[in-house]
Every structure is written in C-alpha cells, then in structure tokens.
Short mmCIF file of C-alpha atoms and ligand atoms in Angstrom, two decimals:
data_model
loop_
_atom_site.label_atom_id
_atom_site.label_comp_id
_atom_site.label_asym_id
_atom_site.label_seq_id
_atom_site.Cartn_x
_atom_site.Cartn_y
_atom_site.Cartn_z
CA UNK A 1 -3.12 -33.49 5.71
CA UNK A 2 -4.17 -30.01 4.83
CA UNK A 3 -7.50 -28.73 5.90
CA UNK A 4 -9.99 -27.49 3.54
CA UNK A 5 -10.75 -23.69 4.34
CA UNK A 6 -13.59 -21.11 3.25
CA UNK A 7 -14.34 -18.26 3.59
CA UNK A 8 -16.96 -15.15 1.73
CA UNK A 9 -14.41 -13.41 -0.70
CA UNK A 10 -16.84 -10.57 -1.28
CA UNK A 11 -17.49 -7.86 1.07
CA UNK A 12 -19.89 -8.90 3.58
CA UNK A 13 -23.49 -7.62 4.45
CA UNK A 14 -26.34 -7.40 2.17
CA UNK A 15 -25.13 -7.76 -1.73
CA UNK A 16 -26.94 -8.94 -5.11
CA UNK A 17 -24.14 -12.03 -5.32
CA UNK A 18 -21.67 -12.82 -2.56
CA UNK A 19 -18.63 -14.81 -3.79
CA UNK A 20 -17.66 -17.89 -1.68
CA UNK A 21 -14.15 -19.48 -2.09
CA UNK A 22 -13.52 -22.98 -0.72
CA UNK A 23 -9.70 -24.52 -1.39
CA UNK A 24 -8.39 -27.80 -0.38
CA UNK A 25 -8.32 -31.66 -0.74
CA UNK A 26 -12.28 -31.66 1.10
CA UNK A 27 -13.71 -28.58 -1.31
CA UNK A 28 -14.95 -30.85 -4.07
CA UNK A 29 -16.49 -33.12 -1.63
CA UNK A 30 -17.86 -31.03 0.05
CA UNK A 31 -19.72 -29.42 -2.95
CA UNK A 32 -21.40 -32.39 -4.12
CA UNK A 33 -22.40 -32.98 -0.98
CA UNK A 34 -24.89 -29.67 -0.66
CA UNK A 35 -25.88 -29.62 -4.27
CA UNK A 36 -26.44 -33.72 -3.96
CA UNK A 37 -25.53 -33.64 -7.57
CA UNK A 38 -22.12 -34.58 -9.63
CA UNK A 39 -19.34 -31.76 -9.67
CA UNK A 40 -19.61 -29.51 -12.53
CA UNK A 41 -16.79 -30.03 -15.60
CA UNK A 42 -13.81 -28.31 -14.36
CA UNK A 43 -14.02 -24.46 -14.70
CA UNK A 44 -17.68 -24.49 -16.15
CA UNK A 45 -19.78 -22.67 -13.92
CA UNK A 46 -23.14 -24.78 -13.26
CA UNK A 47 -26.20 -23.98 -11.34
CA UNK A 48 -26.49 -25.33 -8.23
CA UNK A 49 -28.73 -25.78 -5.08
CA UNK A 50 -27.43 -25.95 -2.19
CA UNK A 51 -29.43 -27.73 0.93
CA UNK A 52 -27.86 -28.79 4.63
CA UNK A 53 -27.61 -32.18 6.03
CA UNK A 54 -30.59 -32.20 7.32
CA UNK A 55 -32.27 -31.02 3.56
CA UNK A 56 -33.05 -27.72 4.56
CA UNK A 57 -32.65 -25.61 1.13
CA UNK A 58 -29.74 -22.87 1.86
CA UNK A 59 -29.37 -20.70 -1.66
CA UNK A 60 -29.53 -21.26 -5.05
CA UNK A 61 -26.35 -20.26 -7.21
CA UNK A 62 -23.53 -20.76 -9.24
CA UNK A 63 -20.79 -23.16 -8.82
CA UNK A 64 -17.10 -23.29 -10.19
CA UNK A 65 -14.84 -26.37 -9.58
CA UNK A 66 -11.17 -25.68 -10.27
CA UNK A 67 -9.33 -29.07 -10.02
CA UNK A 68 -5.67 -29.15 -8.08
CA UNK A 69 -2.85 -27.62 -9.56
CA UNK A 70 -4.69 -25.47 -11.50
CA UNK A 71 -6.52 -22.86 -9.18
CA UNK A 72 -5.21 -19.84 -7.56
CA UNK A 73 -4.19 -21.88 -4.75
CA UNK A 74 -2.92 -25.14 -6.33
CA UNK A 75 -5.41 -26.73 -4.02
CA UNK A 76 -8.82 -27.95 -5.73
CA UNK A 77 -10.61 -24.71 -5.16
CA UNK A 78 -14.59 -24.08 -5.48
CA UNK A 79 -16.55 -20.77 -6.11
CA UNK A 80 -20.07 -20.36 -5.05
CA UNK A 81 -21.77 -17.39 -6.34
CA UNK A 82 -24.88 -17.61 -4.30
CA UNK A 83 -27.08 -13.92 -2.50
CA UNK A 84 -25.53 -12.02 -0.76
CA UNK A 85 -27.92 -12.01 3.04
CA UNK A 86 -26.79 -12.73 6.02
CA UNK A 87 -28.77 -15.61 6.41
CA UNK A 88 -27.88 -17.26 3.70
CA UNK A 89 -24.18 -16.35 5.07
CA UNK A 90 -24.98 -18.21 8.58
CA UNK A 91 -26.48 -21.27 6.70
CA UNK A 92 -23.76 -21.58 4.65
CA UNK A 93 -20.94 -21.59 6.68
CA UNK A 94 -22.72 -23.77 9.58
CA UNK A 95 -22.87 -26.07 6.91
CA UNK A 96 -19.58 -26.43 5.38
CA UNK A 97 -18.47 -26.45 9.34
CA UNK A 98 -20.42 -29.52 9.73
CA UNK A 99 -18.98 -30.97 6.72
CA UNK A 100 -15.38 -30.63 8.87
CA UNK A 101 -14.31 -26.78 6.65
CA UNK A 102 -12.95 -24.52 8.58
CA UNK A 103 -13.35 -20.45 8.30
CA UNK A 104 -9.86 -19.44 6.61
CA UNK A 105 -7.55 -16.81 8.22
CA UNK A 106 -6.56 -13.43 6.91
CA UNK A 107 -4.47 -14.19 3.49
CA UNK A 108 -4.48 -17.56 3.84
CA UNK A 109 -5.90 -18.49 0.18
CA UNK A 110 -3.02 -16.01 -1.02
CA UNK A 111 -0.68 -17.70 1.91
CA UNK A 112 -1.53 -21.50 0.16
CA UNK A 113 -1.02 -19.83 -3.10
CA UNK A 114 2.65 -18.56 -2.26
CA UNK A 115 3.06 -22.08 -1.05
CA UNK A 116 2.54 -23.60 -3.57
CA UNK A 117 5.02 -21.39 -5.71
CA UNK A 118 1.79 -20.02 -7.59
CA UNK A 119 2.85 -16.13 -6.51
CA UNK A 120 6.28 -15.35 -4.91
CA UNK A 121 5.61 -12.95 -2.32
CA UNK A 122 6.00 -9.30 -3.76
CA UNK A 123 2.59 -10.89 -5.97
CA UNK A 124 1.28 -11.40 -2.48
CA UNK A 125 1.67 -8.17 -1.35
CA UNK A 126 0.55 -6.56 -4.67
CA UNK A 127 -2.73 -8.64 -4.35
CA UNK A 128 -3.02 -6.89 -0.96
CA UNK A 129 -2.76 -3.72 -2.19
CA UNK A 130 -4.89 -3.92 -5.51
CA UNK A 131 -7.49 -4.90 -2.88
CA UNK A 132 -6.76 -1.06 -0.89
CA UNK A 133 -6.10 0.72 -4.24
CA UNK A 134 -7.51 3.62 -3.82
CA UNK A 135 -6.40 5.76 -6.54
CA UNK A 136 -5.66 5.06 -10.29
CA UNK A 137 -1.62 5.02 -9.44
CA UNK A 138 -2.20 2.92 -7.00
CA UNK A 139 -4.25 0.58 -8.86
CA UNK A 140 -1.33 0.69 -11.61
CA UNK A 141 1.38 0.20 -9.57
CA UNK A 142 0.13 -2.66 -7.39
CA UNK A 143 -1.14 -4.18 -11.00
CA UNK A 144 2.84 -3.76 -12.41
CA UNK A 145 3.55 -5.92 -9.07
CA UNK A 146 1.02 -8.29 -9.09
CA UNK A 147 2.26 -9.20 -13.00
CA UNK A 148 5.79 -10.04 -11.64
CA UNK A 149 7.40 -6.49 -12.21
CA UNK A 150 9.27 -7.00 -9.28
CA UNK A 151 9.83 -10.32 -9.30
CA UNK A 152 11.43 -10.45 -12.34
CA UNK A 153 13.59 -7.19 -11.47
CA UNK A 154 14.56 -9.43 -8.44
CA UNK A 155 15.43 -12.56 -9.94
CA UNK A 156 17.63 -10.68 -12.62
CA UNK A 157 19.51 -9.09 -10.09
CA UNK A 158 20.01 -12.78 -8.27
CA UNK A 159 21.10 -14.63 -11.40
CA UNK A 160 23.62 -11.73 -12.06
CA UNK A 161 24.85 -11.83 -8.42
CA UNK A 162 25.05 -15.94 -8.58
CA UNK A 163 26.84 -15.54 -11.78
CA UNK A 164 29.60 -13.77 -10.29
CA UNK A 165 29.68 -15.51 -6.70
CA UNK A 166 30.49 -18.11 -8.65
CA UNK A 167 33.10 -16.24 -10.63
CA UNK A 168 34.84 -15.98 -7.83
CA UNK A 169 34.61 -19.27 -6.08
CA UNK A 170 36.57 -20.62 -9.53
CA UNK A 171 38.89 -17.93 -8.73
CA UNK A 172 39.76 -19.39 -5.34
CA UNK A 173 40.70 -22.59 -7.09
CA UNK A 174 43.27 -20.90 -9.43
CA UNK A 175 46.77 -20.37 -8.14
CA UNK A 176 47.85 -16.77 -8.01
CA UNK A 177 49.97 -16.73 -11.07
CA UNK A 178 47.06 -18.66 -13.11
CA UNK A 179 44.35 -15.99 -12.55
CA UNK A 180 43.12 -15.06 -15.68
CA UNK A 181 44.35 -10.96 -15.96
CA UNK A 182 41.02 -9.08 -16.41
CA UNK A 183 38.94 -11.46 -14.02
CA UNK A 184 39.16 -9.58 -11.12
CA UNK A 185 38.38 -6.15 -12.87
CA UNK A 186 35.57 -8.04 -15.06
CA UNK A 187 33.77 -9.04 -11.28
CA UNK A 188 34.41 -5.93 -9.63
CA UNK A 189 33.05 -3.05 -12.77
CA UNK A 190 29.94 -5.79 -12.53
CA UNK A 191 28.91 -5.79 -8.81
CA UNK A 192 29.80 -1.45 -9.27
CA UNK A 193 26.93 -1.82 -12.14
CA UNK A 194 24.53 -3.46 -10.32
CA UNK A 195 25.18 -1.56 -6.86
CA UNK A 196 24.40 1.88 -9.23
CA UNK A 197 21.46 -0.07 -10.25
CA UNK A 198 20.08 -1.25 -6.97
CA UNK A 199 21.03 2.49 -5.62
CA UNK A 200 18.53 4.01 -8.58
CA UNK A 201 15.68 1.76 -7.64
CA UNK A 202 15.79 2.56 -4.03
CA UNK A 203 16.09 6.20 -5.33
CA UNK A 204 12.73 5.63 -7.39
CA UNK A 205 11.28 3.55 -4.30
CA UNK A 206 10.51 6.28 -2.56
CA UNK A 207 8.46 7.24 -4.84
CA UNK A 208 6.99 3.74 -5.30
CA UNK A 209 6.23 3.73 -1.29
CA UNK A 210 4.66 7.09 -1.30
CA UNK A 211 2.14 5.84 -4.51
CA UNK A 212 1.09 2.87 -1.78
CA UNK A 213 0.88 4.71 1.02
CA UNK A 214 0.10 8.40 0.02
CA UNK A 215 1.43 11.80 0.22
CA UNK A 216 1.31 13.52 3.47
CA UNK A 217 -0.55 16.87 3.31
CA UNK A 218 -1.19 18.45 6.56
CA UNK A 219 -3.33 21.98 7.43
CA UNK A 220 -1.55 23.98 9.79
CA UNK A 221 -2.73 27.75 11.04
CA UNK A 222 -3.85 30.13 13.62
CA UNK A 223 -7.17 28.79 15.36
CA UNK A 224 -10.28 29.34 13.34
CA UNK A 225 -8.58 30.05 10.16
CA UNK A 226 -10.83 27.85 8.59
CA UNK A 227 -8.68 24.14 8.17
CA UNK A 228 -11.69 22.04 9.55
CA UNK A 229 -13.86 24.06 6.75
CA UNK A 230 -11.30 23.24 4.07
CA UNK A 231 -10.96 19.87 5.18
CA UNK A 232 -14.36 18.96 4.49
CA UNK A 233 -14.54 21.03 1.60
CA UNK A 234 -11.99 18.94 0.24
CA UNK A 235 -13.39 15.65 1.40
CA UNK A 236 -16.48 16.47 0.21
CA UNK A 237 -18.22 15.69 3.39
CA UNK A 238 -17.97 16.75 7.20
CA UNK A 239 -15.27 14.76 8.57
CA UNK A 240 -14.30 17.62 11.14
CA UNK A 241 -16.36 19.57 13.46
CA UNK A 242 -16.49 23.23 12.37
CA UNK A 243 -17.52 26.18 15.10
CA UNK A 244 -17.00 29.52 15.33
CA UNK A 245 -15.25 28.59 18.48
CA UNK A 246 -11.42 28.95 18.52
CA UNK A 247 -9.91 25.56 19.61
CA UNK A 248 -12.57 23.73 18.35
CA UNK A 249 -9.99 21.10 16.65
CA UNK A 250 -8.05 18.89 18.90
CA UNK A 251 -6.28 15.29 17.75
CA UNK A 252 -5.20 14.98 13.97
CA UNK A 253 -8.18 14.01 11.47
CA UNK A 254 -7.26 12.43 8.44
CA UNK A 255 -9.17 11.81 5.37
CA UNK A 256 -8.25 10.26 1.90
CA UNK A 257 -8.23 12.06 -0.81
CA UNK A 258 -7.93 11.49 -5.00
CA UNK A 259 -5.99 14.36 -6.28
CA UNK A 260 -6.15 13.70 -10.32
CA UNK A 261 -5.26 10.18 -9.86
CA UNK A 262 -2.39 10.26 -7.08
CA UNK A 263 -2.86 9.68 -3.29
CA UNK A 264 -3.07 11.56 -1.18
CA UNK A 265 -3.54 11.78 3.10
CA UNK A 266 -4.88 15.39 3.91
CA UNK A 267 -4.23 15.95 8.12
CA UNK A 268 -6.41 18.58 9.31
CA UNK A 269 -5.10 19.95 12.68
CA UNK A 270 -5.42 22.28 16.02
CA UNK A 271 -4.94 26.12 15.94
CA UNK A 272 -1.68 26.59 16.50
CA UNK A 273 -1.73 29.20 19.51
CA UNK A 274 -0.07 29.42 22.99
CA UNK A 275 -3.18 27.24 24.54
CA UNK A 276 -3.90 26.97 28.56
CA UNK A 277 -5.87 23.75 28.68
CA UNK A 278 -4.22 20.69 28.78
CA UNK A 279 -5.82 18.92 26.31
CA UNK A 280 -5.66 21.57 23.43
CA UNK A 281 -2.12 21.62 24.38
CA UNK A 282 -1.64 18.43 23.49
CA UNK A 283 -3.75 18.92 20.42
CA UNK A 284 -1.04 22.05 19.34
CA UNK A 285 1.89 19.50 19.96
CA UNK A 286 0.53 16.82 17.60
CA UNK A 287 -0.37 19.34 15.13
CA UNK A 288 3.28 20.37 15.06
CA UNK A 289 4.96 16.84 15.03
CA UNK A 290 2.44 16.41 12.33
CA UNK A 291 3.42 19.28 10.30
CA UNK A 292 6.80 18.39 11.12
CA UNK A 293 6.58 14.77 8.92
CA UNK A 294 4.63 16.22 6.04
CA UNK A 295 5.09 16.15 2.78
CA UNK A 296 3.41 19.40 1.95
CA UNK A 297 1.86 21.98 4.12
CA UNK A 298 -0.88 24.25 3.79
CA UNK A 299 -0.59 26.98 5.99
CA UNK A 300 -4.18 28.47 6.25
CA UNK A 301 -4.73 32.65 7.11
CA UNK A 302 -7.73 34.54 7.57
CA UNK A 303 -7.50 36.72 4.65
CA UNK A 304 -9.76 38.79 6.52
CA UNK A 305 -6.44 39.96 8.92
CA UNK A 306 -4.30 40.59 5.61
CA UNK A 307 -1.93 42.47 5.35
CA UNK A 308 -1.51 40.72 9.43
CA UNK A 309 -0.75 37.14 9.05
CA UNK A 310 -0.35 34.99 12.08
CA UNK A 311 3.05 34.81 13.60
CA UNK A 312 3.07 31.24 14.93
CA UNK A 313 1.98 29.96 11.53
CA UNK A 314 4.63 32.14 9.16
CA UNK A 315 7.46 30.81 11.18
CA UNK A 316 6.52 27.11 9.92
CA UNK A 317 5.96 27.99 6.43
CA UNK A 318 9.24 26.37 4.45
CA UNK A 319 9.61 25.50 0.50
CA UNK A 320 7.10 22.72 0.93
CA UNK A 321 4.26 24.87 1.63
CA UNK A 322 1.27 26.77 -0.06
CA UNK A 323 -0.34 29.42 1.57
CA UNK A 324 -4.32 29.48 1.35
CA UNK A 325 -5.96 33.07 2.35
CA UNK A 326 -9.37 31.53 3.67
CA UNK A 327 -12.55 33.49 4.06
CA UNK A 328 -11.88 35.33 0.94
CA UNK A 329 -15.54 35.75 -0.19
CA UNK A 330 -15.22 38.40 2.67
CA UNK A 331 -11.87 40.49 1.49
CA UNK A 332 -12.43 43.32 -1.37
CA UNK A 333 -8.69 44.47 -1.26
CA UNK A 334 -6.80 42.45 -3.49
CA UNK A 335 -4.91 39.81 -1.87
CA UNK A 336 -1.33 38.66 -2.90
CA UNK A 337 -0.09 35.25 -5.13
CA UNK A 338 2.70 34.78 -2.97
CA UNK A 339 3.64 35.20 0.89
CA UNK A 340 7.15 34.88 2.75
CA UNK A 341 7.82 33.09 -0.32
CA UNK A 342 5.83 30.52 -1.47
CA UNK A 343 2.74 30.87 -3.24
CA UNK A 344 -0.84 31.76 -2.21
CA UNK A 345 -3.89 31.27 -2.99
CA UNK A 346 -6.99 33.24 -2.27
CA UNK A 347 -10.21 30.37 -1.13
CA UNK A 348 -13.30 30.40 0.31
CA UNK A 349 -13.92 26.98 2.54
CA UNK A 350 -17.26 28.34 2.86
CA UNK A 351 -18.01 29.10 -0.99
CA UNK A 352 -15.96 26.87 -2.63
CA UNK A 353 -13.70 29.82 -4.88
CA UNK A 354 -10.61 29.06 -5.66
CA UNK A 355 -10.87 25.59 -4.44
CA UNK A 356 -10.92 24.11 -8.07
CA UNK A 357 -7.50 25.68 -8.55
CA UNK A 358 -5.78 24.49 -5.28
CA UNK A 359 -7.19 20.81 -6.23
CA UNK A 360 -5.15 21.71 -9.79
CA UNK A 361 -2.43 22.99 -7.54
CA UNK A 362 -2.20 19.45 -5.56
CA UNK A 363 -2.25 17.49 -8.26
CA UNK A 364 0.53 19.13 -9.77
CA UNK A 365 2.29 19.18 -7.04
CA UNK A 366 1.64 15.21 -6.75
CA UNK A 367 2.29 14.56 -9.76
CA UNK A 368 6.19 16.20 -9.96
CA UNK A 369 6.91 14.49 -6.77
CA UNK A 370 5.17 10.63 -7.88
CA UNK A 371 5.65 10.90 -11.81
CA UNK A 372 8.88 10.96 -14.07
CA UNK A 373 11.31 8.77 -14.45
CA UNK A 374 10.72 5.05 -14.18
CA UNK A 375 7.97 3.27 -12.80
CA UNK A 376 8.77 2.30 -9.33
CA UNK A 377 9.84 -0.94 -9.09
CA UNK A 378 10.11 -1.08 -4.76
CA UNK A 379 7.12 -0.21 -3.13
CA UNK A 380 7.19 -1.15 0.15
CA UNK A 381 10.04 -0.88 3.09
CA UNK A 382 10.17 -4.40 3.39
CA UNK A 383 11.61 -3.93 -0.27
CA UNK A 384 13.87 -1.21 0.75
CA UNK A 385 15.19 -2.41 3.51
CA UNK A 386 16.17 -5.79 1.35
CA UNK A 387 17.48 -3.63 -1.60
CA UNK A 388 19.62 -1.58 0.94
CA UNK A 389 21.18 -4.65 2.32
CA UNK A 390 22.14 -5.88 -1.04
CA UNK A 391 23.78 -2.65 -1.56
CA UNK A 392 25.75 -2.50 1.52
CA UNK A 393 26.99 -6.22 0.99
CA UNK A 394 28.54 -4.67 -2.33
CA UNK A 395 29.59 -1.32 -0.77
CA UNK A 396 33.36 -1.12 -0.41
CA UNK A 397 33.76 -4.95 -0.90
CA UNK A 398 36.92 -5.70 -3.09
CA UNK A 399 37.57 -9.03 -4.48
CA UNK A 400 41.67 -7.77 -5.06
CA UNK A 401 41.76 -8.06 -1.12
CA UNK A 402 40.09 -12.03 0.17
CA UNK A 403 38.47 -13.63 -2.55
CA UNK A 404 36.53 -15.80 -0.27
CA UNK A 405 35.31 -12.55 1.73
CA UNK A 406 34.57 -11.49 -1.74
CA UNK A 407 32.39 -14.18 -2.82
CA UNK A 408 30.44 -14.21 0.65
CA UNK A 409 29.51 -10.45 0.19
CA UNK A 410 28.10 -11.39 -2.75
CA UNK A 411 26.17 -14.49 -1.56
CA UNK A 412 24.81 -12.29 1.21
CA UNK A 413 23.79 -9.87 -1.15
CA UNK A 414 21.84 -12.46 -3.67
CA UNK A 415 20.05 -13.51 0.23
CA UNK A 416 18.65 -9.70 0.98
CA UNK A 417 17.04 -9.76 -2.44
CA UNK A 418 15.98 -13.06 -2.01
CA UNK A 419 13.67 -12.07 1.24
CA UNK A 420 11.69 -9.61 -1.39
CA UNK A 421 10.25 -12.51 -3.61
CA UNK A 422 10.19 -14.88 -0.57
CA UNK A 423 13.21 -17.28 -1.64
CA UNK A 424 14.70 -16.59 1.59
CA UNK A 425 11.93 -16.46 4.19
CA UNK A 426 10.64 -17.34 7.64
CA UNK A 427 7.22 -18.41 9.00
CA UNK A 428 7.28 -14.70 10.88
CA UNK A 429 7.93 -12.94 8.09
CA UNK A 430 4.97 -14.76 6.40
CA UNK A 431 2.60 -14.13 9.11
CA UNK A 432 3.83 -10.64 9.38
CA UNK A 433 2.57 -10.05 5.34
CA UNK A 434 -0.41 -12.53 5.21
CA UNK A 435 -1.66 -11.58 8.37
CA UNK A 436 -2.38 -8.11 6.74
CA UNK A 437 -4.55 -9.01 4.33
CA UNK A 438 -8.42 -9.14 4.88
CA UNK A 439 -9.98 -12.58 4.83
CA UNK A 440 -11.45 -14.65 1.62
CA UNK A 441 -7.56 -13.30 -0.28
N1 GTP B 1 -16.94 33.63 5.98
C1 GTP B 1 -16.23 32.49 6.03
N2 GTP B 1 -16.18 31.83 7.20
C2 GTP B 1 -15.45 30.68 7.22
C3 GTP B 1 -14.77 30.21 6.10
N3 GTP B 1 -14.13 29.08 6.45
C4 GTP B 1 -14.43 28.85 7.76
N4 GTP B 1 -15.22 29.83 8.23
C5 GTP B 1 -15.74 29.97 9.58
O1 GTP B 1 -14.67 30.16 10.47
C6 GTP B 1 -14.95 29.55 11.72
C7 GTP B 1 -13.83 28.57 12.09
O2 GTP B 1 -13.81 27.53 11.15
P1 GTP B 1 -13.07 26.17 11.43
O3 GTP B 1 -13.07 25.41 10.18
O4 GTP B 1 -13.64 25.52 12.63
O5 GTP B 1 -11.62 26.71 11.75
P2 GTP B 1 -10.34 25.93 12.27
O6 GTP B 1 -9.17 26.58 11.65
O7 GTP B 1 -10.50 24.48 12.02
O8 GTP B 1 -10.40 26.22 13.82
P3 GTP B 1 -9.74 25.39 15.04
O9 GTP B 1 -10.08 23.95 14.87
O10 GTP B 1 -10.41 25.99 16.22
O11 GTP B 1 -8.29 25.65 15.00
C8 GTP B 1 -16.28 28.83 11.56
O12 GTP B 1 -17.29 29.67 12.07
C9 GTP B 1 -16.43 28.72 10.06
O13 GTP B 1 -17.77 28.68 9.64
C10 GTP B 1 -14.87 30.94 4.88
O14 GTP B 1 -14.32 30.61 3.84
N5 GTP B 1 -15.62 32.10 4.92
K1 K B 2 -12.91 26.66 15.17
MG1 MG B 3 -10.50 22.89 13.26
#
C-alpha cells in the first residue's frame, strides 16, 4: 500500500499561515484524529484544533479535505493552514510521525500527481519552474506549460506520427502492383511537414530555454575599471567587494537581475591583466572562459584614460558587446557613443548617470533576442534533446526505399516525443526531474 506523506508546502521559518499538505490513503485519518472531530465536507475549509496523542493542544487552523481522485494528487489529500513558528512546525510533524506519516521527498506530491496521470511531465516541470519564476516571462512561460502548451503540441505531433506509422504498416500488406499511386508521396510530403515543424520549435526553443534559465551577461575589463561598482549598482545591493585595490575581484559573482521583465544572469569578473599570483591568475582565466560563453558582454573602461582604452579588453570586444566608459562623473571632454564598433555608453557606478539608460539598453537588447515570433513551446534541453531525436528519425528516411525501415523511423520518432510528456519514461528519468523540485510540490 502507499504511504501517506506530508510535508510544510510554504516556505519555512516564521510566517503569519504556513500551509501543510498531507496526501494518501492515511491523510483523512489522520486528520480526525488531531482535531478529534468528524472530517470537514469535502473541499469546505473548517476550523480546526489540532492536539497530540497525548492531548497536548498543537495549533489552531484551517482544514481542507479533498477526497481521492479529486485532489492534485489523486490521493485523498488534506490542507492545514495553521501559524507559521517553528514550534508549532516540530509539534506538528512529531505528530503526524506518530500517527505512521512520513516527511515527503522533493516533488513527490507532484511525482504522485504524474502518477496518477493528473499532470504529464512537461506540467511537472512547469510547476517547478513557476515555483523559481523569477521574472514576468518566466512566470508566463512556465504558466503556458503548466496549462498543457506543450503537452498538447506533443501529443499532436504523436497522433500525426501514429497516423502515418500506420500508413505504412498497411502499405507493407499491399503487393507492389496494388499500392495505391500517391501513398507513398502522401507519407513522405507529411513526415517533411512535420520535420520543418519540429525544426522551427527547436529554432524557437532556444529562446524558450534562455526565458528559464536567463541571459548570460558578463563584465569584462582592465582591473579597477569599476565592474564590481556596476555590479552592485545594478543589483541594487553589494554583492561584490569594491577597493581601490587592483585585483580586488577574483572567482565569477553572479547576481539575478529583472531587466523590464526578461531574465537575466549578470557575471561580474577579475581585471583582465597579465597577473603574477596564482590565484588572480586563475581568477583572469575564469573571467575569460566566462566571457567566452556569454550572451552579451560589457566591456567596462575608465573613461578617465579616454582617448587610451585598455588593450587586453578591446581585443575581446565582438558584435555582442556594449562598451560602458565608467567613472564618467570625473571626464569633462566629451566622450564617444561608439568604440571599435559597438556602442558606448558614458556611466557613473559611483553616481548612478547613465545607468537608467544602459538598464533601457538591456532590456532592449533582451527583449530582440527572447521576444518575436512564437511563444516558445520547448523550454528545457530535456525537450530539445527529445525534439532533435524526432527530427533525426525523419531526417533522410524514405519510405520509396524499405517500408518496414520506414515505418520504424517513424515509431522511433513518435518514442523521442513521447519522453517529453512522460509516455515513454524510466524511474531515472523521474528521479532525475522530481528530485529537483523543493519539498511540499
Ligand atoms: N570616481 C569613480 N570611481 C569609481 C567608479 N566606479 C568605481 N570606482 C572606484 O574604482 C575603484 C575600483 O572599483 P571596483 O569596482 O573594485 O573595480 P573592478 O573593475 O571590479 O576591479 P577589480 O575587481 O580589481 O578588477 C574603487 O575605488 C571604486 O570606488 C565611478 O563611477 N566613479
Ligand atoms: K578593484
Ligand atoms: Mg572587481
């Protein structure tokens, strides 16, 4: 039998309300049996008090009974909405663990619910990642997912692909001479349609994984240009030490950052320079295999040395970069809108000008590389790696040559897009996506 499982589902520490989710066949019980009262009518919240075994009061709350099949697990699930201290945390869960409930696992409510065939998995994942949203695309995107966007997409592209497997397994029955004229034309122009439409999804999935896991933007410059002072100027708080010192940065810093909506991962770096202690050495390095996998760069100069601009810096500056002149408040001469190329903007880290109009600038820039077109439908490389072996089990298949061959291809295709919703699965592959998830989902 299946064990009954709780855990908090709100965060934890010191909160007005915590919410507490129990699911499975012992739930119910076990809620009549600290409120020593009847269960309330299904999916009525009723007040409750909750005492131990021994009758020792433990909270006073709100309870929510949601009979089997119709909870988020398909188990007989109950919500407590009791306050949110820790001691009423510790007497809680001592007591539900005397009543034989055991604390659930990372994703395992979502897990049961997947089971159950309540969510396929991309609604699994999307859950997951409505719960990290950070930003209002991501919020929108893992919202789209967690509706069925992609499911649907998915089993579209399955019913089409089982449509014409079995196209051709009829056609193996026919003798040669019987095989209707067009059939063979009819099945190939289809699987050509749907590999061009599988190919445009993975196109837009890129942008689709880059909403979920944010744009790379990485400082890069000369040492004590100023990129630990931007950083936190664009964090809004000190995330990086700042010191007159040259060096003074060594491993990569990241923060997260909201640019008008879009995601965003700003890296904030060391001075790139020719350095003769080992460890800022190594700090150079990773700056430059950081810079290297970026996105976008912002290549940071003391405006101060204009019209002299640091050598090691210009020579990493490509069409993916905008150049900040930092420590402007101190330059009089005018300084220029565009260097070796791309364009520039005067700022001052340490006054805040012009940093209004490089947030504008970011956005933009987000925006043109996340927006347009359709809404991405593949968000994750699980999904692209599934959507690419679709398309290679259409690639350069032809059903003129072995119309068995033929049909396989097309079976194994219908199986890669069956591992995105989960039709096709293994117990890894489930532990590998519920394991992600934080507890009490
Ligand atoms: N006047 C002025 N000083 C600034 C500005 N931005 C940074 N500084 C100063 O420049 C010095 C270096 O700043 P950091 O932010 O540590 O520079 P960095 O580029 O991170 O330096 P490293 O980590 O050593 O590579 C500090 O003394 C800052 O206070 C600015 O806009 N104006
Ligand atoms: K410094
Ligand atoms: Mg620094």
């Amino acid at each position: 039998m299946t064990d009954t499982i709780y855990a908090l589902a709100s965060g934890a520490g010191r909160a007005g309300v915590a919410v507490w989710r129990l699911s499975g066949p012992g739930s119910a019980a076990a809620l009549e049996a600290l409120s020593g009262r009847p269960l309330p009518p299904p999916r009525r919240a009723g007040r409750v008090r909750l005492r131990d075994a021994a009758g020792e009061p433990i909270d006073d709350g709100l309870a929510l009974w949601f009979p089997a099949p119709h909870s988020f697990t398909g188990e007989a699930v109950v919500e407590l909405q009791l306050h949110g201290g820790r001691a009423v945390a510790r007497a809680l869960a001592a007591a539900l663990e005397r009543l034989g409930l055991r604390p659930a696992e990372p994703g395992e409510f979502s897990r049961r619910a997947f089971l159950a065939g309540k969510i396929d998995l991309s609604q699994a994942e999307a859950i997951a990642d409505l719960v990290a949203a950070e930003t209002a695309a991501q919020r929108r995107q893992a919202l789209r997912q967690m509706e069925g966007g992609l499911a649907r997409e998915v089993e579209a592209w399955r019913a089409r692909l089982v449509g014409l497997a079995a196209r051709l397994e009829a056609a193996i029955d026919f003798a040669e001479e019987d095989l209707p004229d067009d059939l063979i034309a009819r099945v190939e122009a289809e699987a050509a349609a749907l590999a061009a439409d599988l190919a445009a999804h993975l196109a837009a999935g890129r942008r689709g994984e880059a909403v979920r896991d944010g744009v790379e933007i990485t400082l890069i410059g000369a040492p004590n240009a100023g990129k630990s002072s931007l950083l936190n100027r664009l964090a809004g708080r000190e995330a990086a030490i700042v010191s007159a010192e040259a060096g003074t940065t060594r491993d990569v810093i990241e923060v997260h950052l909201d640019l008008g909506g879009w995601p965003a991962i700003l890296a904030d770096t060391a001075g790139l320079r020719e350095a003769e202690a080992a460890i800022e050495a190594e700090g150079v390095r990773r700056a430059l295999r950081r810079a290297e996998q970026a996105d976008l760069k912002l290549a940071v100069f003391d405006a101060t040395h204009w019209p002299e601009l640091d050598a090691a810096t210009l020579a990493m500056i490509d069409d993916a970069t905008l150049v900040l002149l930092n420590k402007s408040e101190l330059v009089t001469a005018p300084l220029p809108d565009c260097v070796a190329g791309c364009p520039a903007l005067a700022v001052s880290a340490r006054r805040g000008d012009g940093i209004e109009a490089l947030l504008d600038h970011l956005a933009l820039a987000l925006e043109q590389r996340l927006a347009g077109g359709a809404a991405p439908l593949l968000t994750r490389s699980r999904h692209r790696a599934a959507a690419e072996a679709a398309r290679a089990a259409l690639d350069g298949w032809s059903a003129r040559g072995d119309l068995g061959l033929a049909a396989e291809a097309v079976r194994a295709a219908a199986a890669a897009l069956g591992r995105i919703t989960g039709r096709v699965d293994s117990e890894e592959l489930l532990d590998a996506i519920f394991g992600e998830f934080c507890i009490g989902k």
